[in-house]
Amino acid sequence: MPKVFLVTGTSTGFGHDLIQEVLNRGDIAVATARKPDTLSFENTTPSNYLPLKLDVTDKKSIAAAFQQALKVFKRVDVVVNNAGYGLTGNFEESTETQIRRQMEVNFFGLLDVTREAMVTMRNQNPKGGVIQQITSTGGLWGAGGFSLYCASKFAVEGFTDSVAKEVKPEWNIKFTCIEPGGFRTEWAGNSMEFTERHPDYDHVDIQSFMIARNGNQPGDPLKAASAMYEIAKLEDPPARVVLGTDAYAKIVAKLEADKESVKKFEALSTGTDVDGLVQ
């Protein structure tokens, strides 16, 4: 039986390619965007495709999109929180407005979509579904020039780890964090926002680096979309998956370095209990 996928941020990049993958594989796609009239996909019919307006910073539009999806297709099986963007630049260069908006879109917007998805999946019959959070290697690994972006993605990772432990098993709601590395999407192109340079940070020119890297990343977005689809269809999807050879190498190296650091200070860490504590 076809599954109903509701994906945010489907104008370009992973969101667009995932919707096309869903359609190509014979499932049902609810493609959401701030301007749904601009969306264009192949192989669409009224029975397998529904474009809807959804702005993750507008709770009313989130609720309306889910209500319309339920009205047309009766259920939602997979929700993919893909909408987001990168604020690039050093922390001290970031304005208050830029900082707040980065968190509003990448974190608070995702929370609001996740809440609506959980209510929907808990109440439909049969219960259940999969919620995919498109985070980043920047959700596990801090990168200079991306302090606010990484903060938003770290927040998503911690939230998702926790909320996955709050749901009842019988609700059958599964969560997966998808952590891509560098892919040839518009994330590092037209979608990226840059801060205004600060003279004291002339040693870090992250904007020039990202402009040069854009279009030369190792990852193929179409292959990422296929992987996201396959993960969503698993009976027991993993809590997190990294995508891309660069992402895999980076995260494995970080995990090994973290383990080494923790073990190095084992005596200090374990020597802070109350004297005579019995466990």
PDB file of C-alpha atoms in Angstrom:
ATOM      1  CA  MET A   1       0.000   0.000   0.000  1.00  0.00           C
ATOM      2  CA  PRO A   2       1.435   3.419  -0.946  1.00  0.00           C
ATOM      3  CA  LYS A   3       2.701   5.603   1.872  1.00  0.00           C
ATOM      4  CA  VAL A   4       1.948   9.308   2.171  1.00  0.00           C
ATOM      5  CA  PHE A   5       5.066  11.491   2.460  1.00  0.00           C
ATOM      6  CA  LEU A   6       4.778  15.110   3.613  1.00  0.00           C
ATOM      7  CA  VAL A   7       8.022  17.005   2.991  1.00  0.00           C
ATOM      8  CA  THR A   8       8.886  20.592   3.889  1.00  0.00           C
ATOM      9  CA  GLY A   9      11.095  22.835   1.781  1.00  0.00           C
ATOM     10  CA  THR A  10      10.537  21.142  -1.575  1.00  0.00           C
ATOM     11  CA  SER A  11      11.353  23.995  -3.949  1.00  0.00           C
ATOM     12  CA  THR A  12      14.957  22.904  -4.427  1.00  0.00           C
ATOM     13  CA  GLY A  13      17.607  20.517  -3.159  1.00  0.00           C
ATOM     14  CA  PHE A  14      16.924  17.448  -1.060  1.00  0.00           C
ATOM     15  CA  GLY A  15      13.243  18.288  -0.627  1.00  0.00           C
ATOM     16  CA  HIS A  16      12.613  18.593  -4.354  1.00  0.00           C
ATOM     17  CA  ASP A  17      14.569  15.448  -5.197  1.00  0.00           C
ATOM     18  CA  LEU A  18      12.899  13.439  -2.434  1.00  0.00           C
ATOM     19  CA  ILE A  19       9.406  14.341  -3.675  1.00  0.00           C
ATOM     20  CA  GLN A  20      10.371  13.184  -7.171  1.00  0.00           C
ATOM     21  CA  GLU A  21      11.794   9.968  -5.712  1.00  0.00           C
ATOM     22  CA  VAL A  22       8.541   9.339  -3.831  1.00  0.00           C
ATOM     23  CA  LEU A  23       6.525   9.826  -7.009  1.00  0.00           C
ATOM     24  CA  ASN A  24       8.862   7.654  -9.067  1.00  0.00           C
ATOM     25  CA  ARG A  25       8.617   4.834  -6.518  1.00  0.00           C
ATOM     26  CA  GLY A  26       4.824   4.762  -6.555  1.00  0.00           C
ATOM     27  CA  ASP A  27       4.098   6.448  -3.251  1.00  0.00           C
ATOM     28  CA  ILE A  28       2.122   9.621  -2.504  1.00  0.00           C
ATOM     29  CA  ALA A  29       3.780  13.040  -2.176  1.00  0.00           C
ATOM     30  CA  VAL A  30       2.574  16.091  -0.276  1.00  0.00           C
ATOM     31  CA  ALA A  31       5.031  18.752  -1.400  1.00  0.00           C
ATOM     32  CA  THR A  32       5.066  21.837   0.776  1.00  0.00           C
ATOM     33  CA  ALA A  33       6.739  25.188   0.207  1.00  0.00           C
ATOM     34  CA  ARG A  34       6.204  28.863   0.924  1.00  0.00           C
ATOM     35  CA  LYS A  35       5.268  29.287  -2.758  1.00  0.00           C
ATOM     36  CA  PRO A  36       3.680  26.005  -3.854  1.00  0.00           C
ATOM     37  CA  ASP A  37       2.647  27.438  -7.225  1.00  0.00           C
ATOM     38  CA  THR A  38       6.318  27.364  -8.249  1.00  0.00           C
ATOM     39  CA  LEU A  39       6.681  23.618  -7.645  1.00  0.00           C
ATOM     40  CA  SER A  40       7.090  21.311 -10.614  1.00  0.00           C
ATOM     41  CA  PHE A  41       7.471  17.519 -10.679  1.00  0.00           C
ATOM     42  CA  GLU A  42       7.088  14.663 -13.148  1.00  0.00           C
ATOM     43  CA  ASN A  43       4.603  11.790 -12.974  1.00  0.00           C
ATOM     44  CA  THR A  44       2.040  13.663 -10.887  1.00  0.00           C
ATOM     45  CA  THR A  45      -1.676  12.882 -10.746  1.00  0.00           C
ATOM     46  CA  PRO A  46      -4.402  14.086  -8.371  1.00  0.00           C
ATOM     47  CA  SER A  47      -4.180  10.713  -6.632  1.00  0.00           C
ATOM     48  CA  ASN A  48      -0.445  10.821  -5.894  1.00  0.00           C
ATOM     49  CA  TYR A  49       0.509  14.486  -5.532  1.00  0.00           C
ATOM     50  CA  LEU A  50      -0.614  17.493  -3.518  1.00  0.00           C
ATOM     51  CA  PRO A  51       1.288  20.816  -3.437  1.00  0.00           C
ATOM     52  CA  LEU A  52       0.576  22.896  -0.338  1.00  0.00           C
ATOM     53  CA  LYS A  53       1.650  26.180   1.190  1.00  0.00           C
ATOM     54  CA  LEU A  54       3.653  25.702   4.372  1.00  0.00           C
ATOM     55  CA  ASP A  55       5.905  28.216   6.074  1.00  0.00           C
ATOM     56  CA  VAL A  56       7.635  26.602   9.060  1.00  0.00           C
ATOM     57  CA  THR A  57       7.602  29.949  10.896  1.00  0.00           C
ATOM     58  CA  ASP A  58       3.788  30.122  10.623  1.00  0.00           C
ATOM     59  CA  LYS A  59       1.968  27.641  12.878  1.00  0.00           C
ATOM     60  CA  LYS A  60      -1.363  28.240  11.137  1.00  0.00           C
ATOM     61  CA  SER A  61       0.090  27.266   7.766  1.00  0.00           C
ATOM     62  CA  ILE A  62       1.592  24.103   9.294  1.00  0.00           C
ATOM     63  CA  ALA A  63      -1.746  23.051  10.787  1.00  0.00           C
ATOM     64  CA  ALA A  64      -3.601  23.879   7.569  1.00  0.00           C
ATOM     65  CA  ALA A  65      -1.187  21.797   5.478  1.00  0.00           C
ATOM     66  CA  PHE A  66      -1.616  18.728   7.664  1.00  0.00           C
ATOM     67  CA  GLN A  67      -5.397  19.158   7.705  1.00  0.00           C
ATOM     68  CA  GLN A  68      -5.502  19.360   3.915  1.00  0.00           C
ATOM     69  CA  ALA A  69      -3.228  16.327   3.523  1.00  0.00           C
ATOM     70  CA  LEU A  70      -5.509  14.330   5.815  1.00  0.00           C
ATOM     71  CA  LYS A  71      -8.603  15.529   3.986  1.00  0.00           C
ATOM     72  CA  VAL A  72      -7.239  14.344   0.634  1.00  0.00           C
ATOM     73  CA  PHE A  73      -5.220  11.224   1.552  1.00  0.00           C
ATOM     74  CA  LYS A  74      -6.711  10.289   4.980  1.00  0.00           C
ATOM     75  CA  ARG A  75      -3.307   9.803   6.669  1.00  0.00           C
ATOM     76  CA  VAL A  76       0.339  10.893   6.755  1.00  0.00           C
ATOM     77  CA  ASP A  77       2.948   8.126   7.037  1.00  0.00           C
ATOM     78  CA  VAL A  78       6.254   9.974   6.656  1.00  0.00           C
ATOM     79  CA  VAL A  79       7.095  13.566   7.560  1.00  0.00           C
ATOM     80  CA  VAL A  80      10.448  14.931   6.440  1.00  0.00           C
ATOM     81  CA  ASN A  81      11.612  18.134   8.121  1.00  0.00           C
ATOM     82  CA  ASN A  82      13.826  19.395   5.329  1.00  0.00           C
ATOM     83  CA  ALA A  83      13.163  23.152   5.348  1.00  0.00           C
ATOM     84  CA  GLY A  84      16.133  25.154   6.566  1.00  0.00           C
ATOM     85  CA  TYR A  85      19.117  27.226   5.501  1.00  0.00           C
ATOM     86  CA  GLY A  86      22.670  28.050   6.517  1.00  0.00           C
ATOM     87  CA  LEU A  87      23.740  31.280   8.204  1.00  0.00           C
ATOM     88  CA  THR A  88      27.438  31.493   7.462  1.00  0.00           C
ATOM     89  CA  GLY A  89      29.919  33.706   9.249  1.00  0.00           C
ATOM     90  CA  ASN A  90      31.580  34.171  12.612  1.00  0.00           C
ATOM     91  CA  PHE A  91      29.442  34.512  15.735  1.00  0.00           C
ATOM     92  CA  GLU A  92      30.428  38.119  16.431  1.00  0.00           C
ATOM     93  CA  GLU A  93      29.462  39.069  12.893  1.00  0.00           C
ATOM     94  CA  SER A  94      25.908  37.800  13.310  1.00  0.00           C
ATOM     95  CA  THR A  95      23.143  40.304  14.006  1.00  0.00           C
ATOM     96  CA  GLU A  96      20.422  39.604  16.549  1.00  0.00           C
ATOM     97  CA  THR A  97      17.913  39.346  13.710  1.00  0.00           C
ATOM     98  CA  GLN A  98      20.061  36.789  11.865  1.00  0.00           C
ATOM     99  CA  ILE A  99      20.584  34.727  15.015  1.00  0.00           C
ATOM    100  CA  ARG A 100      16.888  34.645  15.874  1.00  0.00           C
ATOM    101  CA  ARG A 101      15.812  33.782  12.340  1.00  0.00           C
ATOM    102  CA  GLN A 102      18.336  30.947  12.056  1.00  0.00           C
ATOM    103  CA  MET A 103      16.845  29.328  15.145  1.00  0.00           C
ATOM    104  CA  GLU A 104      13.241  30.146  14.185  1.00  0.00           C
ATOM    105  CA  VAL A 105      13.539  28.351  10.851  1.00  0.00           C
ATOM    106  CA  ASN A 106      15.963  25.508  11.588  1.00  0.00           C
ATOM    107  CA  PHE A 107      14.846  24.668  15.122  1.00  0.00           C
ATOM    108  CA  PHE A 108      11.540  26.170  16.256  1.00  0.00           C
ATOM    109  CA  GLY A 109       9.944  25.657  12.842  1.00  0.00           C
ATOM    110  CA  LEU A 110      11.020  22.024  12.903  1.00  0.00           C
ATOM    111  CA  LEU A 111       9.560  21.642  16.408  1.00  0.00           C
ATOM    112  CA  ASP A 112       6.192  22.949  15.255  1.00  0.00           C
ATOM    113  CA  VAL A 113       6.085  20.607  12.262  1.00  0.00           C
ATOM    114  CA  THR A 114       7.169  17.688  14.451  1.00  0.00           C
ATOM    115  CA  ARG A 115       4.412  18.431  16.979  1.00  0.00           C
ATOM    116  CA  GLU A 116       1.769  18.420  14.227  1.00  0.00           C
ATOM    117  CA  ALA A 117       3.213  15.219  12.795  1.00  0.00           C
ATOM    118  CA  MET A 118       3.151  13.468  16.164  1.00  0.00           C
ATOM    119  CA  VAL A 119      -0.468  14.428  16.839  1.00  0.00           C
ATOM    120  CA  THR A 120      -1.439  13.232  13.358  1.00  0.00           C
ATOM    121  CA  MET A 121       0.411   9.926  13.605  1.00  0.00           C
ATOM    122  CA  ARG A 122      -0.817   9.218  17.127  1.00  0.00           C
ATOM    123  CA  ASN A 123      -4.456   9.738  16.214  1.00  0.00           C
ATOM    124  CA  GLN A 124      -4.700   8.131  12.788  1.00  0.00           C
ATOM    125  CA  ASN A 125      -5.762   4.530  12.282  1.00  0.00           C
ATOM    126  CA  PRO A 126      -3.579   2.541  12.201  1.00  0.00           C
ATOM    127  CA  LYS A 127      -1.301   4.638  14.378  1.00  0.00           C
ATOM    128  CA  GLY A 128       2.265   5.409  13.508  1.00  0.00           C
ATOM    129  CA  GLY A 129       4.686   6.880  11.063  1.00  0.00           C
ATOM    130  CA  VAL A 130       8.232   8.054  10.532  1.00  0.00           C
ATOM    131  CA  ILE A 131       9.583  11.547  11.211  1.00  0.00           C
ATOM    132  CA  GLN A 132      12.862  12.347   9.495  1.00  0.00           C
ATOM    133  CA  GLN A 133      14.856  15.355  10.654  1.00  0.00           C
ATOM    134  CA  ILE A 134      17.297  16.579   8.013  1.00  0.00           C
ATOM    135  CA  THR A 135      20.083  17.863  10.217  1.00  0.00           C
ATOM    136  CA  SER A 136      23.744  17.898   9.181  1.00  0.00           C
ATOM    137  CA  THR A 137      27.202  16.788  10.174  1.00  0.00           C
ATOM    138  CA  GLY A 138      26.980  20.238  11.784  1.00  0.00           C
ATOM    139  CA  GLY A 139      24.547  18.692  14.254  1.00  0.00           C
ATOM    140  CA  LEU A 140      27.329  16.536  15.689  1.00  0.00           C
ATOM    141  CA  TRP A 141      30.492  18.469  14.836  1.00  0.00           C
ATOM    142  CA  GLY A 142      31.128  22.166  15.350  1.00  0.00           C
ATOM    143  CA  ALA A 143      32.530  24.044  12.358  1.00  0.00           C
ATOM    144  CA  GLY A 144      34.148  27.474  12.438  1.00  0.00           C
ATOM    145  CA  GLY A 145      32.040  29.998  10.564  1.00  0.00           C
ATOM    146  CA  PHE A 146      28.856  28.034  11.244  1.00  0.00           C
ATOM    147  CA  SER A 147      28.355  28.578  14.969  1.00  0.00           C
ATOM    148  CA  LEU A 148      24.668  29.523  14.745  1.00  0.00           C
ATOM    149  CA  TYR A 149      23.869  26.955  12.064  1.00  0.00           C
ATOM    150  CA  CYS A 150      25.543  24.229  14.137  1.00  0.00           C
ATOM    151  CA  ALA A 151      23.715  25.437  17.244  1.00  0.00           C
ATOM    152  CA  SER A 152      20.388  24.992  15.441  1.00  0.00           C
ATOM    153  CA  LYS A 153      21.302  21.499  14.249  1.00  0.00           C
ATOM    154  CA  PHE A 154      22.744  20.394  17.604  1.00  0.00           C
ATOM    155  CA  ALA A 155      19.424  21.495  19.116  1.00  0.00           C
ATOM    156  CA  VAL A 156      17.502  19.359  16.614  1.00  0.00           C
ATOM    157  CA  GLU A 157      19.654  16.330  17.424  1.00  0.00           C
ATOM    158  CA  GLY A 158      19.173  16.673  21.177  1.00  0.00           C
ATOM    159  CA  PHE A 159      15.452  17.306  20.840  1.00  0.00           C
ATOM    160  CA  THR A 160      14.951  14.314  18.559  1.00  0.00           C
ATOM    161  CA  ASP A 161      16.974  11.937  20.745  1.00  0.00           C
ATOM    162  CA  SER A 162      14.825  12.966  23.709  1.00  0.00           C
ATOM    163  CA  VAL A 163      11.364  13.058  22.144  1.00  0.00           C
ATOM    164  CA  ALA A 164      11.921   9.606  20.628  1.00  0.00           C
ATOM    165  CA  LYS A 165      12.106   8.300  24.203  1.00  0.00           C
ATOM    166  CA  GLU A 166       8.838   9.996  25.185  1.00  0.00           C
ATOM    167  CA  VAL A 167       6.451   8.281  22.775  1.00  0.00           C
ATOM    168  CA  LYS A 168       4.608   5.076  23.675  1.00  0.00           C
ATOM    169  CA  PRO A 169       5.727   2.004  21.705  1.00  0.00           C
ATOM    170  CA  GLU A 170       2.137   1.353  20.631  1.00  0.00           C
ATOM    171  CA  TRP A 171       2.022   4.728  18.882  1.00  0.00           C
ATOM    172  CA  ASN A 172       4.608   3.315  16.447  1.00  0.00           C
ATOM    173  CA  ILE A 173       6.179   6.723  15.772  1.00  0.00           C
ATOM    174  CA  LYS A 174       9.830   6.438  14.688  1.00  0.00           C
ATOM    175  CA  PHE A 175      12.431   9.201  14.430  1.00  0.00           C
ATOM    176  CA  THR A 176      15.554   9.440  12.302  1.00  0.00           C
ATOM    177  CA  CYS A 177      18.139  12.215  12.082  1.00  0.00           C
ATOM    178  CA  ILE A 178      19.661  12.395   8.602  1.00  0.00           C
ATOM    179  CA  GLU A 179      23.119  14.028   8.704  1.00  0.00           C
ATOM    180  CA  PRO A 180      24.387  14.985   5.243  1.00  0.00           C
ATOM    181  CA  GLY A 181      27.857  16.228   4.458  1.00  0.00           C
ATOM    182  CA  GLY A 182      28.562  18.330   1.384  1.00  0.00           C
ATOM    183  CA  PHE A 183      26.072  17.859  -1.465  1.00  0.00           C
ATOM    184  CA  ARG A 184      25.622  19.798  -4.681  1.00  0.00           C
ATOM    185  CA  THR A 185      22.421  21.583  -3.736  1.00  0.00           C
ATOM    186  CA  GLU A 186      21.655  25.284  -3.388  1.00  0.00           C
ATOM    187  CA  TRP A 187      22.336  25.093   0.366  1.00  0.00           C
ATOM    188  CA  ALA A 188      25.810  26.570  -0.197  1.00  0.00           C
ATOM    189  CA  GLY A 189      24.585  28.676  -3.106  1.00  0.00           C
ATOM    190  CA  ASN A 190      21.547  30.923  -3.393  1.00  0.00           C
ATOM    191  CA  SER A 191      20.028  29.555  -0.175  1.00  0.00           C
ATOM    192  CA  MET A 192      22.957  30.527   2.017  1.00  0.00           C
ATOM    193  CA  GLU A 193      23.031  33.751   4.033  1.00  0.00           C
ATOM    194  CA  PHE A 194      26.344  35.412   4.838  1.00  0.00           C
ATOM    195  CA  THR A 195      27.136  37.740   7.712  1.00  0.00           C
ATOM    196  CA  GLU A 196      28.835  41.096   7.234  1.00  0.00           C
ATOM    197  CA  ARG A 197      32.586  40.763   7.755  1.00  0.00           C
ATOM    198  CA  HIS A 198      34.157  41.894  11.055  1.00  0.00           C
ATOM    199  CA  PRO A 199      37.682  43.389  10.714  1.00  0.00           C
ATOM    200  CA  ASP A 200      38.994  41.429  13.700  1.00  0.00           C
ATOM    201  CA  TYR A 201      38.130  38.172  11.908  1.00  0.00           C
ATOM    202  CA  ASP A 202      40.247  38.762   8.812  1.00  0.00           C
ATOM    203  CA  HIS A 203      41.882  35.366   9.461  1.00  0.00           C
ATOM    204  CA  VAL A 204      38.625  33.557   8.621  1.00  0.00           C
ATOM    205  CA  ASP A 205      37.127  34.025   5.154  1.00  0.00           C
ATOM    206  CA  ILE A 206      34.403  31.419   5.223  1.00  0.00           C
ATOM    207  CA  GLN A 207      32.382  33.164   2.499  1.00  0.00           C
ATOM    208  CA  SER A 208      35.120  32.801  -0.123  1.00  0.00           C
ATOM    209  CA  PHE A 209      35.612  29.175   0.909  1.00  0.00           C
ATOM    210  CA  MET A 210      31.923  28.339   0.533  1.00  0.00           C
ATOM    211  CA  ILE A 211      31.609  30.135  -2.801  1.00  0.00           C
ATOM    212  CA  ALA A 212      34.586  28.183  -4.137  1.00  0.00           C
ATOM    213  CA  ARG A 213      33.215  24.896  -2.759  1.00  0.00           C
ATOM    214  CA  ASN A 214      29.694  25.349  -4.094  1.00  0.00           C
ATOM    215  CA  GLY A 215      29.154  22.919  -6.956  1.00  0.00           C
ATOM    216  CA  ASN A 216      32.272  20.935  -6.077  1.00  0.00           C
ATOM    217  CA  GLN A 217      30.950  19.008  -3.085  1.00  0.00           C
ATOM    218  CA  PRO A 218      31.296  15.213  -3.286  1.00  0.00           C
ATOM    219  CA  GLY A 219      27.624  14.397  -2.671  1.00  0.00           C
ATOM    220  CA  ASP A 220      24.962  13.705  -5.318  1.00  0.00           C
ATOM    221  CA  PRO A 221      21.546  15.025  -4.135  1.00  0.00           C
ATOM    222  CA  LEU A 222      19.636  12.446  -6.162  1.00  0.00           C
ATOM    223  CA  LYS A 223      21.457   9.633  -4.380  1.00  0.00           C
ATOM    224  CA  ALA A 224      20.794  11.319  -1.038  1.00  0.00           C
ATOM    225  CA  ALA A 225      17.080  11.503  -1.839  1.00  0.00           C
ATOM    226  CA  SER A 226      17.074   7.809  -2.707  1.00  0.00           C
ATOM    227  CA  ALA A 227      18.789   6.996   0.605  1.00  0.00           C
ATOM    228  CA  MET A 228      16.285   9.116   2.566  1.00  0.00           C
ATOM    229  CA  TYR A 229      13.431   7.304   0.867  1.00  0.00           C
ATOM    230  CA  GLU A 230      14.906   3.864   1.585  1.00  0.00           C
ATOM    231  CA  ILE A 231      15.466   4.747   5.250  1.00  0.00           C
ATOM    232  CA  ALA A 232      11.894   6.012   5.615  1.00  0.00           C
ATOM    233  CA  LYS A 233      10.523   2.734   4.271  1.00  0.00           C
ATOM    234  CA  LEU A 234      12.413   0.561   6.760  1.00  0.00           C
ATOM    235  CA  GLU A 235      10.351  -1.301   9.344  1.00  0.00           C
ATOM    236  CA  ASP A 236      12.779  -0.201  12.051  1.00  0.00           C
ATOM    237  CA  PRO A 237      14.609   2.920  10.840  1.00  0.00           C
ATOM    238  CA  PRO A 238      17.843   3.957  12.599  1.00  0.00           C
ATOM    239  CA  ALA A 239      18.034   6.859  15.038  1.00  0.00           C
ATOM    240  CA  ARG A 240      20.613   8.594  12.836  1.00  0.00           C
ATOM    241  CA  VAL A 241      22.377   8.133   9.525  1.00  0.00           C
ATOM    242  CA  VAL A 242      25.212  10.147   8.011  1.00  0.00           C
ATOM    243  CA  LEU A 243      25.174  10.693   4.239  1.00  0.00           C
ATOM    244  CA  GLY A 244      28.281  11.204   2.142  1.00  0.00           C
ATOM    245  CA  THR A 245      31.867   9.972   2.257  1.00  0.00           C
ATOM    246  CA  ASP A 246      33.001  13.287   3.755  1.00  0.00           C
ATOM    247  CA  ALA A 247      30.309  13.101   6.431  1.00  0.00           C
ATOM    248  CA  TYR A 248      31.148   9.500   7.299  1.00  0.00           C
ATOM    249  CA  ALA A 249      34.872  10.161   7.654  1.00  0.00           C
ATOM    250  CA  LYS A 250      34.317  13.341   9.671  1.00  0.00           C
ATOM    251  CA  ILE A 251      31.849  11.824  12.130  1.00  0.00           C
ATOM    252  CA  VAL A 252      33.850   8.618  12.656  1.00  0.00           C
ATOM    253  CA  ALA A 253      36.939  10.725  13.380  1.00  0.00           C
ATOM    254  CA  LYS A 254      34.994  12.878  15.830  1.00  0.00           C
ATOM    255  CA  LEU A 255      33.553   9.885  17.663  1.00  0.00           C
ATOM    256  CA  GLU A 256      37.014   8.351  18.000  1.00  0.00           C
ATOM    257  CA  ALA A 257      38.504  11.643  19.225  1.00  0.00           C
ATOM    258  CA  ASP A 258      35.676  12.117  21.729  1.00  0.00           C
ATOM    259  CA  LYS A 259      36.111   8.575  23.035  1.00  0.00           C
ATOM    260  CA  GLU A 260      39.853   9.100  23.429  1.00  0.00           C
ATOM    261  CA  SER A 261      39.287  12.370  25.289  1.00  0.00           C
ATOM    262  CA  VAL A 262      36.707  10.858  27.626  1.00  0.00           C
ATOM    263  CA  LYS A 263      38.939   7.882  28.423  1.00  0.00           C
ATOM    264  CA  LYS A 264      41.958  10.137  28.977  1.00  0.00           C
ATOM    265  CA  PHE A 265      40.164  11.911  31.805  1.00  0.00           C
ATOM    266  CA  GLU A 266      38.384   8.831  33.175  1.00  0.00           C
ATOM    267  CA  ALA A 267      39.959   9.111  36.648  1.00  0.00           C
ATOM    268  CA  LEU A 268      38.991  12.782  36.933  1.00  0.00           C
ATOM    269  CA  SER A 269      35.459  12.106  35.695  1.00  0.00           C
ATOM    270  CA  THR A 270      34.788   9.167  37.963  1.00  0.00           C
ATOM    271  CA  GLY A 271      36.455  10.697  41.020  1.00  0.00           C
ATOM    272  CA  THR A 272      33.731  13.221  41.743  1.00  0.00           C
ATOM    273  CA  ASP A 273      31.182  11.045  43.541  1.00  0.00           C
ATOM    274  CA  VAL A 274      30.301  11.433  47.205  1.00  0.00           C
ATOM    275  CA  ASP A 275      32.740   9.520  49.423  1.00  0.00           C
ATOM    276  CA  GLY A 276      31.408   6.074  50.338  1.00  0.00           C
ATOM    277  CA  LEU A 277      28.675   6.120  47.675  1.00  0.00           C
ATOM    278  CA  VAL A 278      27.276   2.646  47.075  1.00  0.00           C
ATOM    279  CA  GLN A 279      25.780   2.037  43.625  1.00  0.00           C
TER     280      GLN A 279
END
